[in-house]
Every structure is written in structure tokens, then in C-alpha cells.
Amino acid sequence: MTGTIAELRVDLEDFALKHSLETVTGLSCQVERVVATDPETLMPFLWVEAPQSALTKLEDAFATDDTIAQVDCITDLDEERLYQMQWVDNVDLLVQIFVEEDGTVLSASGTAEGWHLRLLFPTRDALSRTHNYCRSNGIDCELLTIYNVDEGRRGRFGLTDAQQDTMTAAFKRGYYEIPRELNTEELAAEFDISHQALSERLHRGHKALVKNTLMIGPRGTNGDREIQTQ
């Protein structure tokens, strides 16, 4: 059995904190972890960040947010706060992930534009059933990318290990700075390859990053990672 990781975008209408995220200007949320207490109630620990002037409206927004039953501020760091909440509405998707498919939320972030989720499923079929569940229940859920856990580093952005190592070294050594702190010849020498081979490696790596980050979409247009939902 191979675990599957998927990244999804979920519309605010179909998830939590719609009222709060739309009411408080510049508010962003990052889920620290989520506890499922029962099939109808989820208790996330949530970092929130917003300009200090906007945070004055936060408590009022939470108090009138239908998705929140209870909220407690655990840590206040001026423009960033940690809350523990109870979500009781529009949590059908997360219940499906946690209870029905034994999934795990690796990360979740929300803004006024929507929620971005990174999820771990025990199997590819579990992800497929969750995606079908969203479609059947009118949940606006856009599948951004998908890869198997055993694909390792290469799985996430379609990079080979050599491409990732080279691009990481290039970034750390200042190759992408203006002006450059490291030229192509020096970088090629570090990897004991020719100038031409380095250029081709970087080109293929950049192409893979664009393809698997900017060009992905709801139809799984990132080639062999397309999920079969029918």
C-alpha cells in the first residue's frame, strides 16, 4: 500500500471561516493541527495573522461566524495569534477525509481567496473517493497536484534529484541574485559537469517547476499524475 499526497483548493463557501476571512482585511489562517472529536465536530489549532489594525475586528468576526462554536486565544504575538476552535458547520469535507478515508491534513491555509489543503491518504483510491464525494455533494474542490509518498523528493514538483540538488545549490550560492554571485561555469564545476549540461539541467528543472506549479489545474493537467475520478 502506497500513501498518496494531494494538494487541493477549496472555496470559502464550502469550508470554514468564510465570514471571518472575508470580514477581517488581510486575515490569513494556518492550521497547526486538527482534532476530530466526533463526526460533526472538529477542533483545529489555528495560527491567524493580519495587520494590527484589522485584528481589532477579529474577535467580533469569530463571534458571528456560523462555522465556529467555540474559540479560545492561546497565544497573542501582536500581529499573529494562536487559537483553539470548534468548527461545527461546513466541515463535511474534513469529516470525509478523517472519518471515512482515514486521511491526514498535513497543512491547511486560508485567505479571502479560499483554502489550500495538503492531504495524506492511505491509498490513491481513498483520494479518488474523496474527490468524487466533493463532486457529488456540490463542494467546490479543485485538485491541484497529486503524487505518491514513495516518489520522494521527485514527486512533488516533477524534479529529478540532480535537478533539485543543482537548483538548491544555485539558490544558496547566489546564482539567482542580481547581479549573480556565482556564474554558470563555477556552478557546473561544483557538480563536475559541462557548462552545456548544467544549462540543460537548469532548463529542464525550471520547466518542471512551471508545469507542476503554475500550469496545474482542476483537470489534473500535470501529465501522469492525473487522477481518475470516474
GROMACS .gro file of C-alpha atoms in nm:
model
  230
    1MET     CA    1   0.000   0.000   0.000
    2THR     CA    2   0.138   0.339  -0.103
    3GLY     CA    3   0.034   0.665   0.059
    4THR     CA    4  -0.086   0.945  -0.167
    5ILE     CA    5  -0.045   1.317  -0.108
    6ALA     CA    6  -0.276   1.565  -0.277
    7GLU     CA    7  -0.299   1.942  -0.279
    8LEU     CA    8  -0.646   2.093  -0.312
    9ARG     CA    9  -0.808   2.432  -0.330
   10VAL     CA   10  -1.147   2.459  -0.159
   11ASP     CA   11  -1.387   2.751  -0.197
   12LEU     CA   12  -1.474   2.950   0.116
   13GLU     CA   13  -1.841   2.873   0.063
   14ASP     CA   14  -1.769   2.504   0.121
   15PHE     CA   15  -1.532   2.531   0.414
   16ALA     CA   16  -1.476   2.705   0.746
   17LEU     CA   17  -1.427   3.071   0.846
   18LYS     CA   18  -1.580   3.226   0.535
   19HIS     CA   19  -1.730   3.514   0.734
   20SER     CA   20  -1.411   3.583   0.929
   21LEU     CA   21  -1.178   3.567   0.630
   22GLU     CA   22  -1.399   3.799   0.427
   23THR     CA   23  -1.465   4.042   0.713
   24VAL     CA   24  -1.115   4.097   0.854
   25THR     CA   25  -0.895   4.265   0.592
   26GLY     CA   26  -0.568   4.086   0.525
   27LEU     CA   27  -0.651   3.793   0.750
   28SER     CA   28  -0.472   3.465   0.679
   29CYS     CA   29  -0.503   3.138   0.870
   30GLN     CA   30  -0.267   2.844   0.904
   31VAL     CA   31  -0.387   2.522   1.067
   32GLU     CA   32  -0.138   2.386   1.320
   33ARG     CA   33  -0.324   2.058   1.371
   34VAL     CA   34  -0.680   1.927   1.373
   35VAL     CA   35  -0.851   1.700   1.625
   36ALA     CA   36  -1.171   1.517   1.526
   37THR     CA   37  -1.374   1.479   1.844
   38ASP     CA   38  -1.677   1.326   1.671
   39PRO     CA   39  -1.824   1.305   1.316
   40GLU     CA   40  -1.980   1.650   1.350
   41THR     CA   41  -1.717   1.849   1.538
   42LEU     CA   42  -1.356   1.935   1.454
   43MET     CA   43  -1.116   2.120   1.681
   44PRO     CA   44  -0.832   2.288   1.493
   45PHE     CA   45  -0.541   2.478   1.643
   46LEU     CA   46  -0.511   2.777   1.414
   47TRP     CA   47  -0.250   3.047   1.366
   48VAL     CA   48  -0.402   3.371   1.237
   49GLU     CA   49  -0.216   3.670   1.101
   50ALA     CA   50  -0.336   4.017   0.999
   51PRO     CA   51  -0.236   4.382   1.030
   52GLN     CA   52  -0.269   4.503   1.389
   53SER     CA   53  -0.545   4.747   1.290
   54ALA     CA   54  -0.750   4.464   1.139
   55LEU     CA   55  -0.704   4.228   1.435
   56THR     CA   56  -0.923   4.454   1.646
   57LYS     CA   57  -1.218   4.320   1.444
   58LEU     CA   58  -1.116   3.956   1.476
   59GLU     CA   59  -1.298   3.861   1.796
   60ASP     CA   60  -1.624   4.013   1.667
   61ALA     CA   61  -1.584   3.828   1.337
   62PHE     CA   62  -1.530   3.496   1.516
   63ALA     CA   63  -1.833   3.559   1.739
   64THR     CA   64  -2.061   3.596   1.436
   65ASP     CA   65  -1.904   3.318   1.226
   66ASP     CA   66  -2.152   3.029   1.188
   67THR     CA   67  -1.873   2.775   1.143
   68ILE     CA   68  -1.731   2.841   1.491
   69ALA     CA   69  -1.895   2.709   1.808
   70GLN     CA   70  -1.616   2.795   2.047
   71VAL     CA   71  -1.285   2.979   2.026
   72ASP     CA   72  -1.004   3.039   2.275
   73CYS     CA   73  -0.693   3.251   2.223
   74ILE     CA   74  -0.388   3.057   2.341
   75THR     CA   75  -0.107   3.289   2.231
   76ASP     CA   76  -0.104   3.656   2.128
   77LEU     CA   77   0.206   3.778   1.942
   78ASP     CA   78   0.082   4.120   1.826
   79GLU     CA   79   0.010   4.053   1.456
   80GLU     CA   80  -0.008   3.675   1.499
   81ARG     CA   81  -0.226   3.470   1.731
   82LEU     CA   82  -0.283   3.102   1.806
   83TYR     CA   83  -0.643   2.991   1.862
   84GLN     CA   84  -0.813   2.668   1.952
   85MET     CA   85  -1.156   2.640   1.792
   86GLN     CA   86  -1.452   2.415   1.740
   87TRP     CA   87  -1.575   2.401   1.381
   88VAL     CA   88  -1.933   2.281   1.353
   89ASP     CA   89  -2.053   2.386   1.008
   90ASN     CA   90  -1.926   2.326   0.653
   91VAL     CA   91  -1.688   2.056   0.777
   92ASP     CA   92  -1.833   1.772   0.566
   93LEU     CA   93  -1.517   1.751   0.354
   94LEU     CA   94  -1.286   1.717   0.653
   95VAL     CA   95  -1.514   1.459   0.812
   96GLN     CA   96  -1.499   1.261   0.487
   97ILE     CA   97  -1.119   1.282   0.495
   98PHE     CA   98  -1.073   1.197   0.863
   99VAL     CA   99  -1.355   0.954   0.938
  100GLU     CA  100  -1.437   0.786   0.609
  101GLU     CA  101  -1.095   0.767   0.442
  102ASP     CA  102  -0.854   0.773   0.739
  103GLY     CA  103  -0.678   1.074   0.588
  104THR     CA  104  -0.448   1.332   0.745
  105VAL     CA  105  -0.427   1.708   0.695
  106LEU     CA  106  -0.057   1.784   0.651
  107SER     CA  107  -0.117   2.157   0.608
  108ALA     CA  108  -0.410   2.391   0.555
  109SER     CA  109  -0.407   2.766   0.494
  110GLY     CA  110  -0.693   3.004   0.429
  111THR     CA  111  -0.736   3.358   0.299
  112ALA     CA  112  -1.023   3.552   0.148
  113GLU     CA  113  -0.938   3.373  -0.180
  114GLY     CA  114  -1.009   3.027  -0.038
  115TRP     CA  115  -0.840   2.737   0.139
  116HIS     CA  116  -0.536   2.540   0.026
  117LEU     CA  117  -0.509   2.189   0.172
  118ARG     CA  118  -0.225   1.938   0.158
  119LEU     CA  119  -0.360   1.595   0.246
  120LEU     CA  120  -0.222   1.246   0.300
  121PHE     CA  121  -0.441   0.949   0.203
  122PRO     CA  122  -0.356   0.584   0.271
  123THR     CA  123  -0.430   0.491  -0.092
  124ARG     CA  124  -0.495   0.654  -0.430
  125ASP     CA  125  -0.849   0.510  -0.420
  126ALA     CA  126  -0.918   0.696  -0.094
  127LEU     CA  127  -0.829   1.024  -0.265
  128SER     CA  128  -1.042   0.935  -0.565
  129ARG     CA  129  -1.343   0.861  -0.342
  130THR     CA  130  -1.295   1.192  -0.160
  131HIS     CA  131  -1.276   1.380  -0.490
  132ASN     CA  132  -1.592   1.206  -0.611
  133TYR     CA  133  -1.760   1.287  -0.279
  134CYS     CA  134  -1.689   1.657  -0.334
  135ARG     CA  135  -1.831   1.648  -0.687
  136SER     CA  136  -2.143   1.457  -0.576
  137ASN     CA  137  -2.213   1.697  -0.288
  138GLY     CA  138  -2.151   2.023  -0.470
  139ILE     CA  139  -1.826   2.105  -0.287
  140ASP     CA  140  -1.605   2.333  -0.496
  141CYS     CA  141  -1.281   2.137  -0.466
  142GLU     CA  142  -1.001   2.188  -0.721
  143LEU     CA  143  -0.735   1.918  -0.738
  144LEU     CA  144  -0.403   2.098  -0.787
  145THR     CA  145  -0.147   1.820  -0.775
  146ILE     CA  146  -0.106   1.460  -0.664
  147TYR     CA  147   0.191   1.232  -0.600
  148ASN     CA  148   0.280   0.911  -0.420
  149VAL     CA  149   0.477   0.920  -0.097
  150ASP     CA  150   0.732   0.672  -0.234
  151GLU     CA  151   0.819   0.915  -0.515
  152GLY     CA  152   1.021   1.102  -0.253
  153ARG     CA  153   1.163   1.440  -0.339
  154ARG     CA  154   1.091   1.399  -0.708
  155GLY     CA  155   0.721   1.353  -0.654
  156ARG     CA  156   0.626   1.700  -0.551
  157PHE     CA  157   0.732   1.916  -0.843
  158GLY     CA  158   0.846   1.662  -1.101
  159LEU     CA  159   1.215   1.735  -1.038
  160THR     CA  160   1.487   1.471  -1.057
  161ASP     CA  161   1.720   1.452  -0.758
  162ALA     CA  162   2.000   1.602  -0.972
  163GLN     CA  163   1.779   1.893  -1.078
  164GLN     CA  164   1.670   1.966  -0.722
  165ASP     CA  165   2.026   1.944  -0.587
  166THR     CA  166   2.155   2.175  -0.859
  167MET     CA  167   1.878   2.433  -0.828
  168THR     CA  168   1.904   2.433  -0.449
  169ALA     CA  169   2.280   2.487  -0.466
  170ALA     CA  170   2.230   2.761  -0.724
  171PHE     CA  171   1.987   2.941  -0.497
  172LYS     CA  172   2.205   2.911  -0.186
  173ARG     CA  173   2.519   3.027  -0.369
  174GLY     CA  174   2.355   3.336  -0.519
  175TYR     CA  175   2.316   3.219  -0.879
  176TYR     CA  176   1.970   3.378  -0.897
  177GLU     CA  177   2.073   3.709  -0.739
  178ILE     CA  178   2.109   4.029  -0.944
  179PRO     CA  179   2.396   4.060  -1.007
  180ARG     CA  180   2.485   3.693  -0.985
  181GLU     CA  181   2.718   3.589  -0.704
  182LEU     CA  182   2.803   3.264  -0.885
  183ASN     CA  183   2.832   3.214  -1.261
  184THR     CA  184   2.732   2.914  -1.469
  185GLU     CA  185   3.089   2.789  -1.512
  186GLU     CA  186   3.152   2.788  -1.136
  187LEU     CA  187   2.824   2.608  -1.066
  188ALA     CA  188   2.898   2.349  -1.335
  189ALA     CA  189   3.241   2.285  -1.182
  190GLU     CA  190   3.082   2.211  -0.844
  191PHE     CA  191   2.882   1.928  -0.999
  192ASP     CA  192   3.165   1.818  -1.230
  193ILE     CA  193   2.956   1.861  -1.543
  194SER     CA  194   2.993   2.075  -1.854
  195HIS     CA  195   2.850   2.423  -1.894
  196GLN     CA  196   2.607   2.285  -2.154
  197ALA     CA  197   2.494   2.001  -1.927
  198LEU     CA  198   2.430   2.244  -1.642
  199SER     CA  199   2.227   2.476  -1.863
  200GLU     CA  200   2.013   2.187  -1.985
  201ARG     CA  201   1.962   2.060  -1.628
  202LEU     CA  202   1.851   2.401  -1.506
  203HIS     CA  203   1.625   2.449  -1.808
  204ARG     CA  204   1.452   2.114  -1.753
  205GLY     CA  205   1.421   2.185  -1.383
  206HIS     CA  206   1.265   2.527  -1.441
  207LYS     CA  207   1.025   2.376  -1.695
  208ALA     CA  208   0.919   2.109  -1.444
  209LEU     CA  209   0.858   2.372  -1.175
  210VAL     CA  210   0.641   2.584  -1.405
  211LYS     CA  211   0.449   2.281  -1.530
  212ASN     CA  212   0.379   2.141  -1.185
  213THR     CA  213   0.307   2.467  -1.001
  214LEU     CA  214   0.175   2.732  -1.241
  215MET     CA  215   0.015   2.514  -1.508
  216ILE     CA  216  -0.171   2.262  -1.292
  217GLY     CA  217  -0.546   2.283  -1.254
  218PRO     CA  218  -0.874   2.106  -1.179
  219ARG     CA  219  -0.841   1.861  -1.468
  220GLY     CA  220  -0.510   1.723  -1.349
  221THR     CA  221  -0.317   1.864  -1.642
  222ASN     CA  222   0.018   1.767  -1.493
  223GLY     CA  223   0.061   1.460  -1.710
  224ASP     CA  224   0.091   1.119  -1.545
  225ARG     CA  225  -0.035   1.249  -1.212
  226GLU     CA  226  -0.388   1.283  -1.342
  227ILE     CA  227  -0.636   1.125  -1.104
  228GLN     CA  228  -0.913   0.907  -1.241
  229THR     CA  229  -1.237   1.017  -1.080
  230GLN     CA  230  -1.479   0.820  -1.296
   0.00000   0.00000   0.00000
